[in-house]
Coordinates of C-alpha atoms in Angstrom, one line a residue:
X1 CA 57.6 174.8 -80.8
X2 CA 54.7 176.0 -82.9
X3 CA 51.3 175.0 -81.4
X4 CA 50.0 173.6 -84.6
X5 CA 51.8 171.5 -86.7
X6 CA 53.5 172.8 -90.1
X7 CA 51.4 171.4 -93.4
X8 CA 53.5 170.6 -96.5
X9 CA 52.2 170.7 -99.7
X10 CA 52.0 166.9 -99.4
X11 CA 50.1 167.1 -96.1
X12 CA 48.2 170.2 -97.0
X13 CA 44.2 170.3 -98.3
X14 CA 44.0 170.5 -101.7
X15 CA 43.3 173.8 -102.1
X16 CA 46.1 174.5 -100.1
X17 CA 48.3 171.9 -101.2
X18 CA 47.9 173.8 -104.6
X19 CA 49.1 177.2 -103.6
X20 CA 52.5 175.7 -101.9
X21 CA 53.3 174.4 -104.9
X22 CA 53.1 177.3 -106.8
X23 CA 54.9 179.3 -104.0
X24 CA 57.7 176.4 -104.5
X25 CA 57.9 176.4 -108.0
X26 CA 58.4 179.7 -107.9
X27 CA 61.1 179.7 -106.5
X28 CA 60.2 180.7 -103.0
X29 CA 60.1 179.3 -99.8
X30 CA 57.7 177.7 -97.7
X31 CA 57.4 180.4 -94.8
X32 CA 56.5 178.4 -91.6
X33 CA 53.6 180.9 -91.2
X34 CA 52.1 179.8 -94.6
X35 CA 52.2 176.6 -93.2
X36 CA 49.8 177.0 -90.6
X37 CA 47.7 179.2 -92.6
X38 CA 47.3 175.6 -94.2
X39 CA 45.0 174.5 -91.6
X40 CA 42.6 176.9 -92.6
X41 CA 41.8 176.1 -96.9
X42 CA 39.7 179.3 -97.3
X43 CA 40.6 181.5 -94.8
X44 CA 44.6 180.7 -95.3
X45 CA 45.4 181.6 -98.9
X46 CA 43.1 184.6 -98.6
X47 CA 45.6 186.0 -96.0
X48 CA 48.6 184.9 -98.2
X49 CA 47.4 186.5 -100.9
X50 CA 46.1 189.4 -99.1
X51 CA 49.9 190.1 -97.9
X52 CA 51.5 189.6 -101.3
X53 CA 49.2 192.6 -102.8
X54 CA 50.2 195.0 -100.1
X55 CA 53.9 193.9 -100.5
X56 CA 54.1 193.9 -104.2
X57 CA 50.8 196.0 -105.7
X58 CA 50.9 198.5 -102.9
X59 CA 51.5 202.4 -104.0
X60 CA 52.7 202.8 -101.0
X61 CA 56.4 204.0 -101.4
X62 CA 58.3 200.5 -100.3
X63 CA 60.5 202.7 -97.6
X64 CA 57.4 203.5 -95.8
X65 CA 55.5 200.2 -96.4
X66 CA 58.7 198.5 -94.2
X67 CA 58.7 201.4 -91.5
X68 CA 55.4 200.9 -90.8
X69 CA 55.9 196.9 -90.5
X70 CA 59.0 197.3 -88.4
X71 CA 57.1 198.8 -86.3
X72 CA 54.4 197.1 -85.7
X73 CA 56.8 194.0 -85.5
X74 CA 58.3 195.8 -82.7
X75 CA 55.4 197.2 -80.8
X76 CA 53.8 193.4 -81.0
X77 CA 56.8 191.9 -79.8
X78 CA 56.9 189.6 -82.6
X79 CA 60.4 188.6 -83.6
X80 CA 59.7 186.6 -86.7
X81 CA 57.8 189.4 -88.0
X82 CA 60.9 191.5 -87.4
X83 CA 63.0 189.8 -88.9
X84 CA 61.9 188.8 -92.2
X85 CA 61.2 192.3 -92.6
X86 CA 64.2 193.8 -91.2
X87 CA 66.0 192.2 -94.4
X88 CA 63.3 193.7 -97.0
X89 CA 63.1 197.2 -95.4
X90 CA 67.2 197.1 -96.2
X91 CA 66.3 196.2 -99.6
X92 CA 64.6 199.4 -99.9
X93 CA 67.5 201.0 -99.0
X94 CA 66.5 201.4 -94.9
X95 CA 69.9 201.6 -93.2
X96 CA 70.7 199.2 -90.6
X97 CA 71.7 201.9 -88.7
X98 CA 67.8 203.3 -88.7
X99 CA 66.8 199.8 -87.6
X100 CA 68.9 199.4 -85.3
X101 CA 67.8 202.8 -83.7
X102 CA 63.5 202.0 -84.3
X103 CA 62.9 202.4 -80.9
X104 CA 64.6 205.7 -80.7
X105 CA 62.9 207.1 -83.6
X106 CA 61.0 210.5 -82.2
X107 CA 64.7 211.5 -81.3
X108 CA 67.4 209.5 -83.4
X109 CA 69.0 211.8 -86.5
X110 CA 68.0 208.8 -89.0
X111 CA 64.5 209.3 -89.3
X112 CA 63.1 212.0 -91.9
X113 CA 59.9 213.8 -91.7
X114 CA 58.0 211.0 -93.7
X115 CA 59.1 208.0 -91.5
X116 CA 58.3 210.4 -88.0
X117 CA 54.8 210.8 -89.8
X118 CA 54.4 207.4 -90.8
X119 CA 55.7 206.1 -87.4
X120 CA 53.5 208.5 -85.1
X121 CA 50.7 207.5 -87.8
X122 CA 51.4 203.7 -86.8
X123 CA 51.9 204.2 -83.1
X124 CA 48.3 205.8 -82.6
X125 CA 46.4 203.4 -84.8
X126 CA 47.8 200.0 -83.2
X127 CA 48.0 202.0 -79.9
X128 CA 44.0 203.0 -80.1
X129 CA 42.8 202.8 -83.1
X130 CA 42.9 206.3 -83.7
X131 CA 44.9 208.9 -85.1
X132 CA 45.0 212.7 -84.1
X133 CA 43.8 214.9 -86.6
X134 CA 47.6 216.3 -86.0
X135 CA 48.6 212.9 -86.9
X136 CA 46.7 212.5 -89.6
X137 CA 47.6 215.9 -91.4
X138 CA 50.7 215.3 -91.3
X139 CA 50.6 212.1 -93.6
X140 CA 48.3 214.5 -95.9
X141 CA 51.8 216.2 -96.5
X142 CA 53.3 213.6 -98.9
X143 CA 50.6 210.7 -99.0
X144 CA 47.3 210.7 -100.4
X145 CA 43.7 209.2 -100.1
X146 CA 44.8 205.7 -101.1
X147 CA 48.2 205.1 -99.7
X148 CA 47.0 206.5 -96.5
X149 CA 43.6 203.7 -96.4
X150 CA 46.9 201.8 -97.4
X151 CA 48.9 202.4 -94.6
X152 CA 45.5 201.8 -92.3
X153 CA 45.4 198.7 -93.9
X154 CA 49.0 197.3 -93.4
X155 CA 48.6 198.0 -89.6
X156 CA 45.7 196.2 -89.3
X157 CA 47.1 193.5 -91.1
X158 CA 50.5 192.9 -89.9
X159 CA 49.2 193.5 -86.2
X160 CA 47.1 190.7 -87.3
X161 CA 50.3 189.0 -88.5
X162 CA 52.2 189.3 -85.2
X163 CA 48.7 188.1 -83.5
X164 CA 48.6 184.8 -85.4
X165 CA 52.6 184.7 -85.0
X166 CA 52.6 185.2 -81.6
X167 CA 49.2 183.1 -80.5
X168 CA 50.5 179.7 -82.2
X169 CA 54.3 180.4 -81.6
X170 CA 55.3 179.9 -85.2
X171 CA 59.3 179.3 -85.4
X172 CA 61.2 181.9 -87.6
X173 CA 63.0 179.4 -90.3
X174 CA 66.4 180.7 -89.4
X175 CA 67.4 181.8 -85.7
X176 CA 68.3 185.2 -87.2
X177 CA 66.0 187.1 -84.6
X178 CA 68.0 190.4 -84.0
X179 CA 66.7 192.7 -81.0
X180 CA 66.1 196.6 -82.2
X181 CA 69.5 198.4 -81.0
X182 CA 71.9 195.6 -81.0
X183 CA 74.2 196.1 -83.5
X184 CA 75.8 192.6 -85.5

């Protein structure tokens, strides 16, 4: 059970209350993390709308965007993260097959050169902070100056995600929480 209750657009500050409706009348759902964002009116819709721009105005190619929040999803232990990404990263044409194997990813067949980089990339960042010059070269290969402060960025963030996730135990909407290797 969430440790904060879930606001409603109804229940929501007006500020708040605004940008659920326009999520709804779009068309999309109400993500139960959006809903505790609620709580916060400035802070809330800042992080909403900081998390649409890297999904949808990023130049980041989509493939690698979705790596790199698999695995931080993974890493944080943070199956509602996961999941709801799990289903976008196969929109950009991730096999399930590579998710499936994420945790075997310095070995597994399924991974190319730009995930490994984009992966190892990930792993030192969230692990420390910092990447090795090695590391970071090897992004230099196919990425440049602003999709790598792009891929910096999405770490930081989604870690943050999974933190806020994690810390006030927000319920995925559907019990489709799949562990990495378990095949359907």
């Amino acid at each position: 059970m969430a440790r904060v209750p879930y606001l409603t657009r109804h229940t929501a500050p007006p500020k708040v209350a605004d940008l659920f409706g326009k999520i709804e009348a779009g068309g999309h759902q109400l993500l139960n993390l959006y809903a505790a964002l609620g709580h916060c009116p400035e802070v809330g819709p800042a992080f909403i709308r900081l998390g649409n721009k890297i999904l949808f105005q990023g130049k980041l190619p989509p493939r690698l965007r979705e790596w790199a929040i698999l695995w931080v999803g993974h890493r944080a232990k943070a199956p509602y993260e996961f999941t709801k990404h799990v289903a976008i990263a196969r929109e950009t044409g991730i096999p399930q097959a590579a998710i499936d194997d994420l945790a075997r990813w310095r070995s597994s067949p399924h991974f190319d050169t730009q995930a490994r980089a984009v992966l190892a990339y990930v792993d030192e960042v969230a692990g420390g902070y910092r990447a090795q010059d090695a590391t970071f070269a090897a992004l230099r290969d196919f990425l440049d100056n602003e999709q790598i402060v792009e891929l910096t960025v999405i770490v930081g963030f989604y870690e943050m995600v999974c933190r806020v996730l994690e810390a006030l135990q927000i319920e995925l909407e559907e019990e489709t929480f799949k562990p990495i290797g378990k095949s359907k």
